[in-house]
mmCIF file of N, CA and C in Angstrom:
data_model
loop_
_atom_site.group_PDB
_atom_site.id
_atom_site.type_symbol
_atom_site.label_atom_id
_atom_site.label_comp_id
_atom_site.label_asym_id
_atom_site.label_seq_id
_atom_site.Cartn_x
_atom_site.Cartn_y
_atom_site.Cartn_z
ATOM 1 N N MET A 171 2.508 -14.533 2.982
ATOM 2 C CA MET A 171 2.446 -14.270 4.409
ATOM 3 C C MET A 171 2.141 -12.788 4.620
ATOM 4 N N LYS A 172 1.015 -12.504 5.224
ATOM 5 C CA LYS A 172 0.633 -11.123 5.505
ATOM 6 C C LYS A 172 1.135 -10.724 6.877
ATOM 7 N N LEU A 173 1.683 -9.537 6.969
ATOM 8 C CA LEU A 173 2.192 -9.015 8.224
ATOM 9 C C LEU A 173 1.058 -8.382 9.007
ATOM 10 N N GLN A 174 1.359 -7.780 10.135
ATOM 11 C CA GLN A 174 0.326 -7.147 10.951
ATOM 12 C C GLN A 174 -0.286 -5.938 10.250
ATOM 13 N N MET A 175 -1.533 -5.649 10.572
ATOM 14 C CA MET A 175 -2.225 -4.515 9.966
ATOM 15 C C MET A 175 -1.570 -3.199 10.405
ATOM 16 N N SER A 176 -1.715 -2.186 9.554
ATOM 17 C CA SER A 176 -1.131 -0.889 9.875
ATOM 18 C C SER A 176 -2.193 0.189 9.779
ATOM 19 N N ASN A 177 -1.788 1.418 10.048
ATOM 20 C CA ASN A 177 -2.728 2.532 9.939
ATOM 21 C C ASN A 177 -2.426 3.392 8.714
ATOM 22 N N ILE A 178 -1.720 2.840 7.717
ATOM 23 C CA ILE A 178 -1.476 3.554 6.461
ATOM 24 C C ILE A 178 -2.734 3.438 5.607
ATOM 25 N N ARG A 179 -3.279 4.578 5.151
ATOM 26 C CA ARG A 179 -4.477 4.529 4.320
ATOM 27 C C ARG A 179 -4.194 4.829 2.851
ATOM 28 N N LYS A 180 -3.036 5.454 2.567
ATOM 29 C CA LYS A 180 -2.682 5.766 1.187
ATOM 30 C C LYS A 180 -1.174 5.828 1.054
ATOM 31 N N ILE A 181 -0.659 5.296 -0.057
ATOM 32 C CA ILE A 181 0.764 5.395 -0.368
ATOM 33 C C ILE A 181 0.891 5.937 -1.782
ATOM 34 N N SER A 182 1.815 6.859 -1.960
ATOM 35 C CA SER A 182 2.091 7.439 -3.275
ATOM 36 C C SER A 182 3.548 7.163 -3.593
ATOM 37 N N ILE A 183 3.790 6.687 -4.812
ATOM 38 C CA ILE A 183 5.129 6.303 -5.233
ATOM 39 C C ILE A 183 5.551 7.207 -6.379
ATOM 40 N N GLY A 184 6.655 7.913 -6.206
ATOM 41 C CA GLY A 184 7.184 8.790 -7.247
ATOM 42 C C GLY A 184 7.552 10.146 -6.684
ATOM 43 N N SER A 185 8.547 10.764 -7.287
ATOM 44 C CA SER A 185 9.046 12.032 -6.758
ATOM 45 C C SER A 185 8.161 13.228 -7.112
ATOM 46 N N ASP A 186 7.387 13.128 -8.182
ATOM 47 C CA ASP A 186 6.488 14.218 -8.572
ATOM 48 C C ASP A 186 5.072 13.852 -8.136
ATOM 49 N N TYR A 187 4.754 14.145 -6.875
ATOM 50 C CA TYR A 187 3.499 13.705 -6.252
ATOM 51 C C TYR A 187 2.275 14.085 -7.071
ATOM 52 N N LYS A 188 2.214 15.307 -7.546
ATOM 53 C CA LYS A 188 1.005 15.805 -8.203
ATOM 54 C C LYS A 188 0.835 15.284 -9.625
ATOM 55 N N ASN A 189 1.909 15.148 -10.385
ATOM 56 C CA ASN A 189 1.784 14.859 -11.806
ATOM 57 C C ASN A 189 2.117 13.436 -12.233
ATOM 58 N N GLU A 190 3.078 12.799 -11.587
ATOM 59 C CA GLU A 190 3.538 11.517 -12.106
ATOM 60 C C GLU A 190 3.544 10.382 -11.099
ATOM 61 N N ALA A 191 3.245 10.625 -9.851
ATOM 62 C CA ALA A 191 3.273 9.564 -8.848
ATOM 63 C C ALA A 191 2.077 8.630 -9.025
ATOM 64 N N MET A 192 2.271 7.382 -8.618
ATOM 65 C CA MET A 192 1.185 6.406 -8.581
ATOM 66 C C MET A 192 0.618 6.423 -7.163
ATOM 67 N N HIS A 193 -0.712 6.475 -7.051
ATOM 68 C CA HIS A 193 -1.375 6.575 -5.750
ATOM 69 C C HIS A 193 -2.208 5.323 -5.510
ATOM 70 N N TYR A 194 -2.062 4.746 -4.322
ATOM 71 C CA TYR A 194 -2.806 3.544 -3.940
ATOM 72 C C TYR A 194 -3.460 3.794 -2.587
ATOM 73 N N SER A 195 -4.791 3.603 -2.520
ATOM 74 C CA SER A 195 -5.542 3.866 -1.284
ATOM 75 C C SER A 195 -6.330 2.632 -0.869
ATOM 76 N N LEU A 196 -6.512 2.491 0.438
ATOM 77 C CA LEU A 196 -7.361 1.409 0.934
ATOM 78 C C LEU A 196 -8.745 1.517 0.320
ATOM 79 N N GLY A 197 -9.300 0.396 -0.091
ATOM 80 C CA GLY A 197 -10.634 0.372 -0.681
ATOM 81 C C GLY A 197 -10.659 0.656 -2.168
ATOM 82 N N GLN A 198 -9.531 1.035 -2.753
ATOM 83 C CA GLN A 198 -9.454 1.342 -4.182
ATOM 84 C C GLN A 198 -9.557 0.047 -4.996
ATOM 85 N N GLU A 199 -10.340 0.078 -6.066
ATOM 86 C CA GLU A 199 -10.434 -1.080 -6.950
ATOM 87 C C GLU A 199 -9.261 -1.078 -7.919
ATOM 88 N N VAL A 200 -8.590 -2.216 -8.020
ATOM 89 C CA VAL A 200 -7.420 -2.371 -8.887
ATOM 90 C C VAL A 200 -7.428 -3.762 -9.507
ATOM 91 N N TYR A 201 -6.660 -3.941 -10.546
ATOM 92 C CA TYR A 201 -6.337 -5.257 -11.083
ATOM 93 C C TYR A 201 -7.569 -6.137 -11.300
ATOM 94 N N GLY A 202 -8.519 -5.642 -12.074
ATOM 95 C CA GLY A 202 -9.667 -6.450 -12.466
ATOM 96 C C GLY A 202 -10.627 -6.832 -11.352
ATOM 97 N N GLY A 203 -11.018 -5.864 -10.549
ATOM 98 C CA GLY A 203 -12.014 -6.122 -9.518
ATOM 99 C C GLY A 203 -11.478 -6.440 -8.144
ATOM 100 N N HIS A 204 -10.182 -6.452 -7.975
ATOM 101 C CA HIS A 204 -9.603 -6.625 -6.649
ATOM 102 C C HIS A 204 -9.676 -5.290 -5.901
ATOM 103 N N ILE A 205 -9.672 -5.349 -4.590
ATOM 104 C CA ILE A 205 -9.731 -4.160 -3.732
ATOM 105 C C ILE A 205 -8.474 -4.120 -2.865
ATOM 106 N N ILE A 206 -7.868 -2.923 -2.748
ATOM 107 C CA ILE A 206 -6.715 -2.796 -1.859
ATOM 108 C C ILE A 206 -7.194 -2.985 -0.427
ATOM 109 N N ASP A 207 -6.653 -4.013 0.220
ATOM 110 C CA ASP A 207 -7.075 -4.422 1.561
ATOM 111 C C ASP A 207 -6.206 -3.814 2.653
ATOM 112 N N ASP A 208 -4.902 -3.730 2.413
ATOM 113 C CA ASP A 208 -4.006 -3.220 3.452
ATOM 114 C C ASP A 208 -2.696 -2.758 2.828
ATOM 115 N N ILE A 209 -2.059 -1.792 3.468
ATOM 116 C CA ILE A 209 -0.739 -1.300 3.096
ATOM 117 C C ILE A 209 0.111 -1.403 4.352
ATOM 118 N N ILE A 210 1.164 -2.197 4.284
ATOM 119 C CA ILE A 210 1.924 -2.532 5.485
ATOM 120 C C ILE A 210 3.409 -2.250 5.287
ATOM 121 N N PHE A 211 4.037 -1.692 6.307
ATOM 122 C CA PHE A 211 5.486 -1.496 6.310
ATOM 123 C C PHE A 211 6.134 -2.732 6.903
ATOM 124 N N ASN A 212 7.122 -3.294 6.200
ATOM 125 C CA ASN A 212 7.857 -4.457 6.669
ATOM 126 C C ASN A 212 9.208 -3.983 7.202
ATOM 127 N N GLU A 213 9.386 -4.059 8.502
ATOM 128 C CA GLU A 213 10.617 -3.574 9.137
ATOM 129 C C GLU A 213 11.828 -4.414 8.771
ATOM 130 N N LYS A 214 11.638 -5.685 8.439
ATOM 131 C CA LYS A 214 12.768 -6.569 8.139
ATOM 132 C C LYS A 214 13.549 -6.118 6.914
ATOM 133 N N ASP A 215 12.843 -5.668 5.868
ATOM 134 C CA ASP A 215 13.542 -5.238 4.659
ATOM 135 C C ASP A 215 13.216 -3.796 4.261
ATOM 136 N N ASN A 216 12.598 -3.051 5.166
ATOM 137 C CA ASN A 216 12.264 -1.635 4.937
ATOM 138 C C ASN A 216 11.465 -1.443 3.651
ATOM 139 N N SER A 217 10.431 -2.247 3.482
ATOM 140 C CA SER A 217 9.604 -2.140 2.283
ATOM 141 C C SER A 217 8.152 -1.889 2.674
ATOM 142 N N TYR A 218 7.395 -1.353 1.720
ATOM 143 C CA TYR A 218 5.959 -1.168 1.873
ATOM 144 C C TYR A 218 5.276 -2.193 0.969
ATOM 145 N N ASN A 219 4.313 -2.919 1.527
ATOM 146 C CA ASN A 219 3.647 -4.000 0.824
ATOM 147 C C ASN A 219 2.167 -3.713 0.712
ATOM 148 N N ILE A 220 1.625 -3.868 -0.493
ATOM 149 C CA ILE A 220 0.197 -3.660 -0.735
ATOM 150 C C ILE A 220 -0.457 -5.026 -0.931
ATOM 151 N N PHE A 221 -1.526 -5.267 -0.172
ATOM 152 C CA PHE A 221 -2.289 -6.504 -0.270
ATOM 153 C C PHE A 221 -3.653 -6.198 -0.867
ATOM 154 N N ILE A 222 -4.114 -7.077 -1.773
ATOM 155 C CA ILE A 222 -5.421 -6.919 -2.400
ATOM 156 C C ILE A 222 -6.296 -8.105 -2.037
ATOM 157 N N THR A 223 -7.619 -7.914 -2.169
ATOM 158 C CA THR A 223 -8.550 -8.986 -1.848
ATOM 159 C C THR A 223 -9.625 -9.092 -2.919
ATOM 160 N N LYS A 224 -10.064 -10.315 -3.152
ATOM 161 C CA LYS A 224 -11.190 -10.594 -4.030
ATOM 162 C C LYS A 224 -11.754 -11.936 -3.606
ATOM 163 N N ASN A 225 -13.069 -11.992 -3.465
ATOM 164 C CA ASN A 225 -13.734 -13.232 -3.032
ATOM 165 C C ASN A 225 -13.151 -13.758 -1.718
ATOM 166 N N ASN A 226 -12.919 -12.862 -0.769
ATOM 167 C CA ASN A 226 -12.402 -13.185 0.564
ATOM 168 C C ASN A 226 -11.005 -13.794 0.562
ATOM 169 N N GLU A 227 -10.252 -13.647 -0.515
ATOM 170 C CA GLU A 227 -8.879 -14.124 -0.572
ATOM 171 C C GLU A 227 -7.938 -12.919 -0.611
ATOM 172 N N VAL A 228 -7.020 -12.850 0.343
ATOM 173 C CA VAL A 228 -6.065 -11.745 0.423
ATOM 174 C C VAL A 228 -4.751 -12.185 -0.226
ATOM 175 N N LEU A 229 -4.260 -11.352 -1.143
ATOM 176 C CA LEU A 229 -3.042 -11.673 -1.886
ATOM 177 C C LEU A 229 -2.048 -10.526 -1.821
ATOM 178 N N PRO A 230 -0.738 -10.830 -1.764
ATOM 179 C CA PRO A 230 0.243 -9.755 -1.899
ATOM 180 C C PRO A 230 0.206 -9.268 -3.341
ATOM 181 N N TRP A 231 0.310 -7.955 -3.554
ATOM 182 C CA TRP A 231 0.190 -7.408 -4.903
ATOM 183 C C TRP A 231 1.419 -6.604 -5.318
ATOM 184 N N LYS A 232 1.809 -5.634 -4.521
ATOM 185 C CA LYS A 232 2.958 -4.798 -4.869
ATOM 186 C C LYS A 232 3.855 -4.616 -3.652
ATOM 187 N N LYS A 233 5.142 -4.416 -3.948
ATOM 188 C CA LYS A 233 6.126 -4.187 -2.894
ATOM 189 C C LYS A 233 7.044 -3.070 -3.368
ATOM 190 N N PHE A 234 7.254 -2.080 -2.513
ATOM 191 C CA PHE A 234 8.121 -0.947 -2.835
ATOM 192 C C PHE A 234 9.209 -0.856 -1.786
ATOM 193 N N ASN A 235 10.467 -0.711 -2.231
ATOM 194 C CA ASN A 235 11.550 -0.628 -1.262
ATOM 195 C C ASN A 235 11.791 0.811 -0.815
ATOM 196 N N HIS A 236 12.599 0.966 0.190
ATOM 197 C CA HIS A 236 12.840 2.283 0.802
ATOM 198 C C HIS A 236 13.662 3.214 -0.077
ATOM 199 N N ASN A 237 14.195 2.728 -1.194
ATOM 200 C CA ASN A 237 14.985 3.583 -2.081
ATOM 201 C C ASN A 237 14.122 4.430 -3.012
ATOM 202 N N MET A 238 12.840 4.186 -3.025
ATOM 203 C CA MET A 238 11.929 4.920 -3.896
ATOM 204 C C MET A 238 11.372 6.135 -3.161
ATOM 205 N N ALA A 239 10.932 7.135 -3.930
ATOM 206 C CA ALA A 239 10.271 8.297 -3.337
ATOM 207 C C ALA A 239 8.868 7.865 -2.911
ATOM 208 N N ILE A 240 8.601 7.887 -1.617
ATOM 209 C CA ILE A 240 7.337 7.399 -1.072
ATOM 210 C C ILE A 240 6.724 8.464 -0.178
ATOM 211 N N SER A 241 5.423 8.683 -0.365
ATOM 212 C CA SER A 241 4.657 9.570 0.501
ATOM 213 C C SER A 241 3.520 8.758 1.109
ATOM 214 N N LEU A 242 3.288 8.917 2.400
ATOM 215 C CA LEU A 242 2.263 8.152 3.102
ATOM 216 C C LEU A 242 1.182 9.066 3.669
ATOM 217 N N GLU A 243 -0.030 8.573 3.699
ATOM 218 C CA GLU A 243 -1.118 9.194 4.454
ATOM 219 C C GLU A 243 -1.606 8.156 5.440
ATOM 220 N N TYR A 244 -1.800 8.581 6.665
ATOM 221 C CA TYR A 244 -2.222 7.671 7.725
ATOM 222 C C TYR A 244 -3.695 7.850 8.031
ATOM 223 N N ASP A 245 -4.327 6.767 8.453
ATOM 224 C CA ASP A 245 -5.699 6.794 8.909
ATOM 225 C C ASP A 245 -5.718 7.454 10.273
ATOM 226 N N LEU A 246 -6.543 8.449 10.458
ATOM 227 C CA LEU A 246 -6.565 9.180 11.722
ATOM 228 C C LEU A 246 -7.562 8.627 12.730
ATOM 229 N N LYS A 247 -8.173 7.482 12.423
ATOM 230 C CA LYS A 247 -9.067 6.830 13.380
ATOM 231 C C LYS A 247 -8.223 6.010 14.342
ATOM 232 N N TYR A 248 -8.368 6.268 15.628
ATOM 233 C CA TYR A 248 -7.586 5.538 16.629
ATOM 234 C C TYR A 248 -8.491 4.747 17.521
#
């Protein structure tokens, strides 16, 4: 179940942003040809969810809870 679209364009996971964090951006190719389609905040469980797409099929891929060090970049197109 995909939630509503958001304006998050990049999420970084990890306390050392420059050296050790994992970075995920919209449009980035991951997991054998899949593309990151959306990054959504789920208010029900305070988690960030990454959805990927391939061949017009959108799938949930990763979920990060609020206890992790998270940095967000937002899309500035309104």
